[in-house]
Amino acid sequence: LQHPVHPIQPSPAMASLRDRLLPLFSRAAFPRRHPRQPRRPLCACPSRPLLSRPAGRSSIPLRRALSSGSTVKLSLKEVREISIRALTKSGLERGEAGIIADVITAAERDGCASHGLFRLPGYCRTIREDGPFPAPVVEEERGVVRVDAKGGIAALAFEAGRQKLVSKSESNGIAACSLRNIRHFSALWFEVEKLASEHGLVALAFVNSKAFVSHAGGSKRTYGTNPMAFAFPRYGKPPLVWDQASSLMARGEIQIAYRDGHPLPDGVGVREDGTPTLDAQEVLRGAQSTFGGHKGTAIALMVELLAAVVTGSPLAVELVDEPETKPTVNGELIIALKPEQISGQEMALLSLRAESLFEHILDDPTGGTRLPGERRLRNRKLAAENGIDVCEPLLRDIEEEFR
């Protein structure tokens, strides 16, 4: 994100929409609102009523947009600028907005649309309605860094504690950072990749959320999608990175399937009565399922204990009635390891061993193997050269929000 992006010659349609969109975010376009002043829900669509559910469960105001075939091409620079302007108009300082905009832009760059601009309205709504947030409080002792975000955005809390986490892991070989009372609304790989690519650390991260996912064999919501992420540094190459939910599918992907009218794969979730369904709307109203049955449930339980209990943050079941239109307050645990300290060997030797394993994986007679994260890296290269395609109705949603 720090490297200049090659300019892209816009098509007439792209230029027209972009020229209408960008001025709406200029500092003089409209007065700043009080952060707690009520506003029209962003995703309310006049042509389609809001999803509703029986009493005791919150509604899901999701816009079911037009087909994803209706897109506009933007450069990464434009994605970042749109994000910064929206976030600053919602109440953040430009430096803080830049941190979150980097996360959003990285997701779009790597083809993770469910965690890119798709999340921007939720960020802005949270900042306006629940902010302004106090600065994160950072405490430390021995191999531990504790960051209390006081209900603020996770990316800002991570930045507040990152350097201390790096310092402790380099000194001790291993360190942990707990982020409590955060609102995590982004791809989890961003944190671990930064620790691996910029600091040469092996990193793991775990985060929980409000309850969306049932325990294997049940139908009531018990866990968040409870993702975990891992990164391993490589010499001369981007780190090996993976990020996966303990649910069979990330919630943002289900929301996009609902938006675009696509059926879900088998096993993604159940209706409110516990019966399986391929209908994204029914799953959003009911409960998601973990991957791998009881094995996935065990991992979801582990993540819940690490991210919520160990960090002193709310459990998923304590957040089940919170609205789904913005991120809830939850917890994250990050563990960072200095490979040289742990092994007592030079990183060059460790890298050779890791690369030999990667070569073994890729040198398969079927020709069908790949390393985790390779698809994101391909998307990253293409996005830097050609820009990205963004769903036009999503941009219109953002435009309408700040009209």
CSV table of C-alpha atoms in Angstrom, one decimal:
chain,number,residue,atom,x,y,z
A,1,LEU,CA,0.0,0.0,0.0
A,2,GLN,CA,3.0,2.3,0.4
A,3,HIS,CA,4.0,1.9,-3.3
A,4,PRO,CA,2.6,4.1,-6.0
A,5,VAL,CA,-0.2,2.6,-8.1
A,6,HIS,CA,0.1,2.9,-11.9
A,7,PRO,CA,-2.6,5.2,-13.2
A,8,ILE,CA,-5.5,3.6,-15.0
A,9,GLN,CA,-7.3,5.3,-17.8
A,10,PRO,CA,-11.0,5.3,-16.8
A,11,SER,CA,-13.8,4.4,-19.1
A,12,PRO,CA,-16.5,7.0,-19.6
A,13,ALA,CA,-18.9,5.1,-17.2
A,14,MET,CA,-16.2,4.7,-14.6
A,15,ALA,CA,-15.2,8.4,-14.8
A,16,SER,CA,-18.8,9.5,-14.6
A,17,LEU,CA,-19.5,7.5,-11.4
A,18,ARG,CA,-16.2,8.3,-9.9
A,19,ASP,CA,-16.6,12.1,-10.6
A,20,ARG,CA,-20.0,12.0,-8.8
A,21,LEU,CA,-18.7,9.9,-5.9
A,22,LEU,CA,-15.4,11.5,-4.9
A,23,PRO,CA,-16.8,15.1,-4.4
A,24,LEU,CA,-19.3,13.8,-1.9
A,25,PHE,CA,-16.4,13.0,0.4
A,26,SER,CA,-14.7,16.4,0.2
A,27,ARG,CA,-14.3,18.2,3.5
A,28,ALA,CA,-16.6,21.0,2.3
A,29,ALA,CA,-19.4,18.7,1.0
A,30,PHE,CA,-21.4,18.7,4.1
A,31,PRO,CA,-21.2,19.6,7.8
A,32,ARG,CA,-19.8,17.1,10.3
A,33,ARG,CA,-22.6,15.3,12.2
A,34,HIS,CA,-22.6,14.6,15.9
A,35,PRO,CA,-21.3,11.1,16.3
A,36,ARG,CA,-24.4,9.9,18.1
A,37,GLN,CA,-27.0,11.6,15.9
A,38,PRO,CA,-29.4,8.9,14.4
A,39,ARG,CA,-29.2,8.3,10.7
A,40,ARG,CA,-31.0,6.3,8.1
A,41,PRO,CA,-29.7,2.7,8.0
A,42,LEU,CA,-27.2,2.5,5.1
A,43,CYS,CA,-28.4,-0.8,3.7
A,44,ALA,CA,-32.1,0.0,3.7
A,45,CYS,CA,-33.3,-0.5,0.1
A,46,PRO,CA,-36.5,1.2,-1.1
A,47,SER,CA,-37.1,-1.6,-3.6
A,48,ARG,CA,-36.7,-4.4,-1.1
A,49,PRO,CA,-37.8,-4.5,2.6
A,50,LEU,CA,-35.3,-5.2,5.3
A,51,LEU,CA,-35.0,-8.7,6.4
A,52,SER,CA,-36.8,-9.4,9.6
A,53,ARG,CA,-36.8,-12.2,12.1
A,54,PRO,CA,-39.0,-13.2,15.0
A,55,ALA,CA,-38.9,-11.3,18.3
A,56,GLY,CA,-35.7,-12.0,20.3
A,57,ARG,CA,-33.4,-11.8,17.3
A,58,SER,CA,-32.2,-8.6,15.7
A,59,SER,CA,-33.1,-7.7,12.1
A,60,ILE,CA,-30.6,-8.0,9.3
A,61,PRO,CA,-30.7,-4.8,7.2
A,62,LEU,CA,-28.8,-6.0,4.2
A,63,ARG,CA,-29.2,-4.5,0.7
A,64,ARG,CA,-29.7,-7.1,-1.9
A,65,ALA,CA,-27.9,-5.3,-4.6
A,66,LEU,CA,-28.0,-5.8,-8.4
A,67,SER,CA,-26.0,-8.5,-10.0
A,68,SER,CA,-22.3,-8.4,-9.3
A,69,GLY,CA,-21.9,-8.2,-13.1
A,70,SER,CA,-22.6,-4.4,-12.7
A,71,THR,CA,-19.2,-3.2,-11.7
A,72,VAL,CA,-17.0,-0.1,-11.8
A,73,LYS,CA,-13.2,-0.3,-12.1
A,74,LEU,CA,-11.2,1.7,-9.5
A,75,SER,CA,-7.5,2.0,-8.8
A,76,LEU,CA,-6.2,1.1,-5.4
A,77,LYS,CA,-5.4,4.7,-4.8
A,78,GLU,CA,-9.1,5.6,-5.4
A,79,VAL,CA,-10.3,2.9,-3.1
A,80,ARG,CA,-8.0,4.2,-0.3
A,81,GLU,CA,-9.1,7.8,-0.9
A,82,ILE,CA,-12.8,7.0,-0.8
A,83,SER,CA,-12.2,5.1,2.4
A,84,ILE,CA,-10.2,7.8,4.1
A,85,ARG,CA,-12.8,10.5,3.2
A,86,ALA,CA,-15.7,8.5,4.4
A,87,LEU,CA,-14.0,7.6,7.6
A,88,THR,CA,-12.8,11.2,8.3
A,89,LYS,CA,-16.3,12.6,7.6
A,90,SER,CA,-17.6,10.0,10.1
A,91,GLY,CA,-15.4,11.4,12.8
A,92,LEU,CA,-11.8,9.9,12.6
A,93,GLU,CA,-8.6,11.9,12.3
A,94,ARG,CA,-6.9,11.4,9.0
A,95,GLY,CA,-4.1,9.3,10.5
A,96,GLU,CA,-6.5,6.9,12.1
A,97,ALA,CA,-8.6,6.8,8.9
A,98,GLY,CA,-5.5,5.9,7.0
A,99,ILE,CA,-4.8,2.9,9.1
A,100,ILE,CA,-8.3,1.5,8.5
A,101,ALA,CA,-8.2,2.5,4.9
A,102,ASP,CA,-5.1,0.4,4.4
A,103,VAL,CA,-6.9,-2.6,5.8
A,104,ILE,CA,-9.9,-2.0,3.5
A,105,THR,CA,-7.7,-1.4,0.4
A,106,ALA,CA,-5.5,-4.5,1.1
A,107,ALA,CA,-8.7,-6.6,1.2
A,108,GLU,CA,-9.8,-5.2,-2.2
A,109,ARG,CA,-6.3,-5.6,-3.6
A,110,ASP,CA,-6.2,-9.3,-2.7
A,111,GLY,CA,-9.6,-10.1,-3.9
A,112,CYS,CA,-11.2,-10.4,-0.5
A,113,ALA,CA,-14.3,-8.3,-1.4
A,114,SER,CA,-16.3,-9.4,1.7
A,115,HIS,CA,-13.8,-7.5,3.9
A,116,GLY,CA,-13.1,-4.5,1.6
A,117,LEU,CA,-15.4,-1.6,0.7
A,118,PHE,CA,-18.3,-3.9,1.6
A,119,ARG,CA,-17.3,-3.2,5.2
A,120,LEU,CA,-16.9,0.6,4.9
A,121,PRO,CA,-20.5,1.5,5.7
A,122,GLY,CA,-20.3,-0.6,8.9
A,123,TYR,CA,-17.1,1.2,10.0
A,124,CYS,CA,-18.6,4.6,9.4
A,125,ARG,CA,-21.9,3.8,11.2
A,126,THR,CA,-20.0,2.5,14.2
A,127,ILE,CA,-17.8,5.6,14.4
A,128,ARG,CA,-20.7,8.0,14.1
A,129,GLU,CA,-23.1,6.2,16.4
A,130,ASP,CA,-20.7,4.8,19.1
A,131,GLY,CA,-17.7,7.1,18.8
A,132,PRO,CA,-15.7,9.1,19.4
A,133,PHE,CA,-13.5,6.4,21.0
A,134,PRO,CA,-10.8,7.1,23.5
A,135,ALA,CA,-7.2,6.3,22.7
A,136,PRO,CA,-6.4,2.6,23.3
A,137,VAL,CA,-4.8,1.9,26.7
A,138,VAL,CA,-1.6,-0.1,26.4
A,139,GLU,CA,-0.1,-2.1,29.3
A,140,GLU,CA,2.8,-4.5,29.3
A,141,GLU,CA,4.7,-6.9,31.5
A,142,ARG,CA,7.3,-9.5,30.6
A,143,GLY,CA,6.1,-11.3,27.4
A,144,VAL,CA,2.6,-9.8,27.3
A,145,VAL,CA,1.1,-6.7,25.8
A,146,ARG,CA,-2.4,-5.8,26.8
A,147,VAL,CA,-4.4,-3.2,24.7
A,148,ASP,CA,-7.9,-2.1,25.8
A,149,ALA,CA,-9.5,-0.4,22.8
A,150,LYS,CA,-12.4,0.9,24.9
A,151,GLY,CA,-14.8,-0.1,22.2
A,152,GLY,CA,-12.7,1.2,19.3
A,153,ILE,CA,-11.7,-0.3,16.0
A,154,ALA,CA,-9.3,-3.3,16.1
A,155,ALA,CA,-6.9,-2.0,13.5
A,156,LEU,CA,-6.1,1.1,15.7
A,157,ALA,CA,-5.7,-1.1,18.8
A,158,PHE,CA,-3.3,-3.4,16.9
A,159,GLU,CA,-1.2,-0.4,15.8
A,160,ALA,CA,-1.1,0.9,19.3
A,161,GLY,CA,0.4,-2.4,20.6
A,162,ARG,CA,2.3,-3.6,17.6
A,163,GLN,CA,5.8,-2.2,18.3
A,164,LYS,CA,5.8,-3.4,21.9
A,165,LEU,CA,4.7,-6.9,20.7
A,166,VAL,CA,7.5,-7.0,18.2
A,167,SER,CA,10.1,-5.8,20.8
A,168,LYS,CA,9.0,-8.4,23.3
A,169,SER,CA,9.0,-11.3,20.8
A,170,GLU,CA,12.5,-10.3,19.6
A,171,SER,CA,13.8,-10.2,23.2
A,172,ASN,CA,12.0,-13.3,24.6
A,173,GLY,CA,11.5,-15.4,21.5
A,174,ILE,CA,7.7,-15.4,22.0
A,175,ALA,CA,5.2,-12.8,23.1
A,176,ALA,CA,1.4,-12.4,23.2
A,177,CYS,CA,-0.8,-9.4,22.7
A,178,SER,CA,-4.4,-9.3,23.9
A,179,LEU,CA,-6.7,-6.8,22.2
A,180,ARG,CA,-9.8,-6.4,24.4
A,181,ASN,CA,-13.0,-4.5,23.8
A,182,ILE,CA,-12.3,-4.1,20.1
A,183,ARG,CA,-14.5,-3.9,17.1
A,184,HIS,CA,-13.0,-6.3,14.5
A,185,PHE,CA,-14.5,-5.9,11.1
A,186,SER,CA,-11.7,-6.8,8.8
A,187,ALA,CA,-9.7,-9.7,7.4
A,188,LEU,CA,-7.6,-11.3,10.1
A,189,TRP,CA,-4.6,-12.0,7.8
A,190,PHE,CA,-3.7,-8.3,7.7
A,191,GLU,CA,-2.3,-8.4,11.2
A,192,VAL,CA,-0.3,-11.6,10.9
A,193,GLU,CA,1.1,-10.7,7.5
A,194,LYS,CA,2.3,-7.4,8.7
A,195,LEU,CA,4.2,-9.1,11.6
A,196,ALA,CA,5.7,-11.6,9.2
A,197,SER,CA,6.6,-9.3,6.3
A,198,GLU,CA,7.8,-6.2,8.2
A,199,HIS,CA,9.3,-7.9,11.3
A,200,GLY,CA,10.2,-11.4,10.3
A,201,LEU,CA,8.0,-13.0,12.9
A,202,VAL,CA,5.8,-16.1,12.9
A,203,ALA,CA,2.4,-15.0,13.9
A,204,LEU,CA,-1.0,-16.4,14.9
A,205,ALA,CA,-4.2,-14.5,15.6
A,206,PHE,CA,-7.6,-15.5,16.9
A,207,VAL,CA,-10.7,-13.4,17.1
A,208,ASN,CA,-14.4,-13.9,18.1
A,209,SER,CA,-17.6,-12.0,17.4
A,210,LYS,CA,-21.3,-12.0,18.1
A,211,ALA,CA,-22.8,-15.5,17.9
A,212,PHE,CA,-23.7,-16.7,14.4
A,213,VAL,CA,-22.6,-20.3,14.5
A,214,SER,CA,-24.1,-23.3,16.2
A,215,HIS,CA,-22.3,-26.0,18.1
A,216,ALA,CA,-22.2,-29.3,16.1
A,217,GLY,CA,-25.4,-31.2,16.6
A,218,GLY,CA,-27.3,-28.1,17.7
A,219,SER,CA,-29.2,-25.2,16.2
A,220,LYS,CA,-28.8,-22.2,18.6
A,221,ARG,CA,-26.1,-19.6,18.0
A,222,THR,CA,-23.1,-20.2,20.2
A,223,TYR,CA,-19.9,-19.0,18.5
A,224,GLY,CA,-18.9,-16.2,16.1
A,225,THR,CA,-17.3,-17.3,12.8
A,226,ASN,CA,-14.2,-17.3,15.0
A,227,PRO,CA,-11.4,-17.0,12.5
A,228,MET,CA,-7.8,-17.8,13.0
A,229,ALA,CA,-4.8,-16.6,10.9
A,230,PHE,CA,-1.2,-17.7,10.6
A,231,ALA,CA,1.9,-16.2,8.9
A,232,PHE,CA,5.4,-17.5,8.3
A,233,PRO,CA,8.1,-15.2,6.9
A,234,ARG,CA,10.0,-16.2,3.7
A,235,TYR,CA,13.3,-14.8,2.3
A,236,GLY,CA,12.8,-12.7,-0.8
A,237,LYS,CA,9.1,-13.6,-1.1
A,238,PRO,CA,5.8,-12.6,0.6
A,239,PRO,CA,5.2,-14.6,3.7
A,240,LEU,CA,3.0,-17.7,3.7
A,241,VAL,CA,-0.3,-16.6,5.1
A,242,TRP,CA,-3.6,-18.2,5.7
A,243,ASP,CA,-6.8,-17.0,7.4
A,244,GLN,CA,-9.8,-19.1,7.8
A,245,ALA,CA,-13.0,-19.0,9.8
A,246,SER,CA,-14.0,-22.0,12.0
A,247,SER,CA,-17.4,-21.8,10.3
A,248,LEU,CA,-17.6,-23.5,6.9
A,249,MET,CA,-18.0,-20.1,5.3
A,250,ALA,CA,-17.2,-16.5,6.4
A,251,ARG,CA,-20.2,-14.5,7.2
A,252,GLY,CA,-19.3,-11.8,4.7
A,253,GLU,CA,-19.3,-14.4,1.9
A,254,ILE,CA,-22.8,-15.5,2.9
A,255,GLN,CA,-23.9,-11.8,2.9
A,256,ILE,CA,-22.5,-11.4,-0.6
A,257,ALA,CA,-24.2,-14.6,-1.8
A,258,TYR,CA,-27.5,-13.2,-0.5
A,259,ARG,CA,-26.8,-9.8,-2.1
A,260,ASP,CA,-26.1,-11.5,-5.5
A,261,GLY,CA,-28.8,-14.1,-5.2
A,262,HIS,CA,-26.5,-17.1,-5.3
A,263,PRO,CA,-27.2,-20.4,-3.5
A,264,LEU,CA,-24.8,-21.6,-0.8
A,265,PRO,CA,-22.8,-24.9,-0.9
A,266,ASP,CA,-24.1,-27.8,1.2
A,267,GLY,CA,-23.5,-27.7,4.9
A,268,VAL,CA,-23.0,-23.9,5.3
A,269,GLY,CA,-25.9,-23.4,7.7
A,270,VAL,CA,-29.4,-24.1,9.0
A,271,ARG,CA,-32.7,-22.4,9.3
A,272,GLU,CA,-34.0,-21.2,12.7
A,273,ASP,CA,-35.6,-24.6,13.2
A,274,GLY,CA,-32.3,-26.4,12.6
A,275,THR,CA,-33.1,-27.8,9.2
A,276,PRO,CA,-30.3,-27.5,6.5
A,277,THR,CA,-30.7,-25.0,3.7
A,278,LEU,CA,-28.8,-23.6,0.7
A,279,ASP,CA,-30.7,-20.3,1.0
A,280,ALA,CA,-28.4,-17.5,2.1
A,281,GLN,CA,-31.2,-15.5,3.6
A,282,GLU,CA,-32.4,-18.4,5.7
A,283,VAL,CA,-28.9,-19.1,7.0
A,284,LEU,CA,-28.4,-15.4,7.9
A,285,ARG,CA,-31.6,-15.6,9.9
A,286,GLY,CA,-30.8,-19.1,11.3
A,287,ALA,CA,-27.3,-20.2,12.2
A,288,GLN,CA,-24.1,-21.1,10.4
A,289,SER,CA,-22.3,-24.4,10.8
A,290,THR,CA,-18.6,-25.1,11.6
A,291,PHE,CA,-16.4,-26.9,9.1
A,292,GLY,CA,-15.7,-30.5,9.7
A,293,GLY,CA,-18.6,-31.1,12.1
A,294,HIS,CA,-17.3,-31.8,15.7
A,295,LYS,CA,-13.7,-31.1,14.7
A,296,GLY,CA,-14.6,-27.6,13.5
A,297,THR,CA,-16.7,-27.1,16.6
A,298,ALA,CA,-13.7,-27.9,18.8
A,299,ILE,CA,-11.6,-25.2,17.0
A,300,ALA,CA,-14.4,-22.7,17.3
A,301,LEU,CA,-14.5,-23.4,21.0
A,302,MET,CA,-10.8,-23.0,21.3
A,303,VAL,CA,-10.9,-19.6,19.5
A,304,GLU,CA,-13.7,-18.5,21.7
A,305,LEU,CA,-11.7,-19.3,24.9
A,306,LEU,CA,-8.6,-17.6,23.5
A,307,ALA,CA,-10.2,-14.5,22.0
A,308,ALA,CA,-12.9,-13.8,24.6
A,309,VAL,CA,-12.1,-15.5,27.9
A,310,VAL,CA,-8.3,-15.0,27.9
A,311,THR,CA,-8.5,-11.4,26.7
A,312,GLY,CA,-11.3,-10.5,29.1
A,313,SER,CA,-13.7,-9.6,26.3
A,314,PRO,CA,-17.4,-10.5,25.8
A,315,LEU,CA,-18.4,-14.0,24.8
A,316,ALA,CA,-20.2,-14.5,21.5
A,317,VAL,CA,-23.4,-15.5,23.3
A,318,GLU,CA,-23.4,-12.3,25.2
A,319,LEU,CA,-23.5,-10.4,22.0
A,320,VAL,CA,-26.2,-12.4,20.2
A,321,ASP,CA,-28.8,-9.6,20.2
A,322,GLU,CA,-26.4,-6.9,19.0
A,323,PRO,CA,-27.3,-5.4,15.6
A,324,GLU,CA,-25.6,-6.9,12.6
A,325,THR,CA,-25.2,-3.7,10.8
A,326,LYS,CA,-21.9,-2.8,12.5
A,327,PRO,CA,-19.2,-4.7,14.3
A,328,THR,CA,-19.7,-5.8,17.9
A,329,VAL,CA,-17.2,-5.4,20.8
A,330,ASN,CA,-15.1,-8.6,21.0
A,331,GLY,CA,-11.5,-9.8,21.6
A,332,GLU,CA,-8.4,-10.8,19.8
A,333,LEU,CA,-5.3,-12.7,20.8
A,334,ILE,CA,-2.1,-12.4,18.8
A,335,ILE,CA,0.9,-14.6,19.4
A,336,ALA,CA,4.3,-13.7,17.8
A,337,LEU,CA,7.4,-15.9,17.7
A,338,LYS,CA,11.0,-15.1,16.7
A,339,PRO,CA,12.0,-18.3,14.8
A,340,GLU,CA,15.7,-17.8,15.4
A,341,GLN,CA,15.2,-17.5,19.2
A,342,ILE,CA,12.9,-20.5,19.4
A,343,SER,CA,15.1,-22.8,17.3
A,344,GLY,CA,18.6,-21.5,18.2
A,345,GLN,CA,19.4,-21.5,14.4
A,346,GLU,CA,19.9,-18.9,11.8
A,347,MET,CA,16.9,-17.8,9.9
A,348,ALA,CA,18.6,-18.6,6.6
A,349,LEU,CA,18.7,-22.3,7.6
A,350,LEU,CA,15.1,-22.3,8.8
A,351,SER,CA,14.0,-20.7,5.5
A,352,LEU,CA,15.8,-23.4,3.5
A,353,ARG,CA,14.0,-26.1,5.4
A,354,ALA,CA,10.6,-24.3,5.0
A,355,GLU,CA,11.2,-23.8,1.3
A,356,SER,CA,12.1,-27.5,0.8
A,357,LEU,CA,8.7,-28.3,2.4
A,358,PHE,CA,6.9,-25.9,0.1
A,359,GLU,CA,8.7,-27.3,-3.0
A,360,HIS,CA,7.7,-30.8,-1.9
A,361,ILE,CA,4.0,-29.7,-1.7
A,362,LEU,CA,4.1,-28.0,-5.1
A,363,ASP,CA,6.0,-30.8,-6.9
A,364,ASP,CA,3.0,-33.1,-6.9
A,365,PRO,CA,2.2,-35.4,-9.9
A,366,THR,CA,-1.4,-34.2,-10.0
A,367,GLY,CA,-0.2,-30.6,-10.6
A,368,GLY,CA,-3.2,-29.4,-8.5
A,369,THR,CA,-1.5,-28.3,-5.3
A,370,ARG,CA,-0.9,-24.7,-4.2
A,371,LEU,CA,0.2,-23.0,-1.1
A,372,PRO,CA,-2.2,-21.1,1.1
A,373,GLY,CA,-2.5,-17.4,0.0
A,374,GLU,CA,-1.3,-17.9,-3.6
A,375,ARG,CA,-4.6,-16.8,-5.0
A,376,ARG,CA,-4.5,-13.6,-3.0
A,377,LEU,CA,-0.9,-12.9,-4.3
A,378,ARG,CA,-2.1,-13.3,-7.9
A,379,ASN,CA,-5.0,-11.0,-7.2
A,380,ARG,CA,-2.5,-8.5,-5.6
A,381,LYS,CA,-0.4,-8.4,-8.7
A,382,LEU,CA,-3.3,-7.9,-11.1
A,383,ALA,CA,-4.9,-5.2,-8.9
A,384,ALA,CA,-1.7,-3.2,-8.9
A,385,GLU,CA,-1.6,-3.3,-12.7
A,386,ASN,CA,-5.3,-3.1,-13.6
A,387,GLY,CA,-7.2,-1.9,-10.6
A,388,ILE,CA,-10.2,-3.7,-9.1
A,389,ASP,CA,-13.8,-4.2,-10.0
A,390,VAL,CA,-16.2,-2.9,-7.4
A,391,CYS,CA,-19.9,-3.6,-7.3
A,392,GLU,CA,-21.6,-0.5,-8.6
A,393,PRO,CA,-24.6,-0.7,-6.2
A,394,LEU,CA,-22.2,-0.8,-3.3
A,395,LEU,CA,-20.6,2.5,-4.5
A,396,ARG,CA,-24.1,3.9,-4.9
A,397,ASP,CA,-24.9,2.9,-1.3
A,398,ILE,CA,-21.8,4.8,-0.2
A,399,GLU,CA,-22.8,7.8,-2.3
A,400,GLU,CA,-26.4,7.8,-0.9
A,401,GLU,CA,-25.1,7.6,2.6
A,402,PHE,CA,-23.2,10.8,2.3
A,403,ARG,CA,-25.5,12.7,0.0
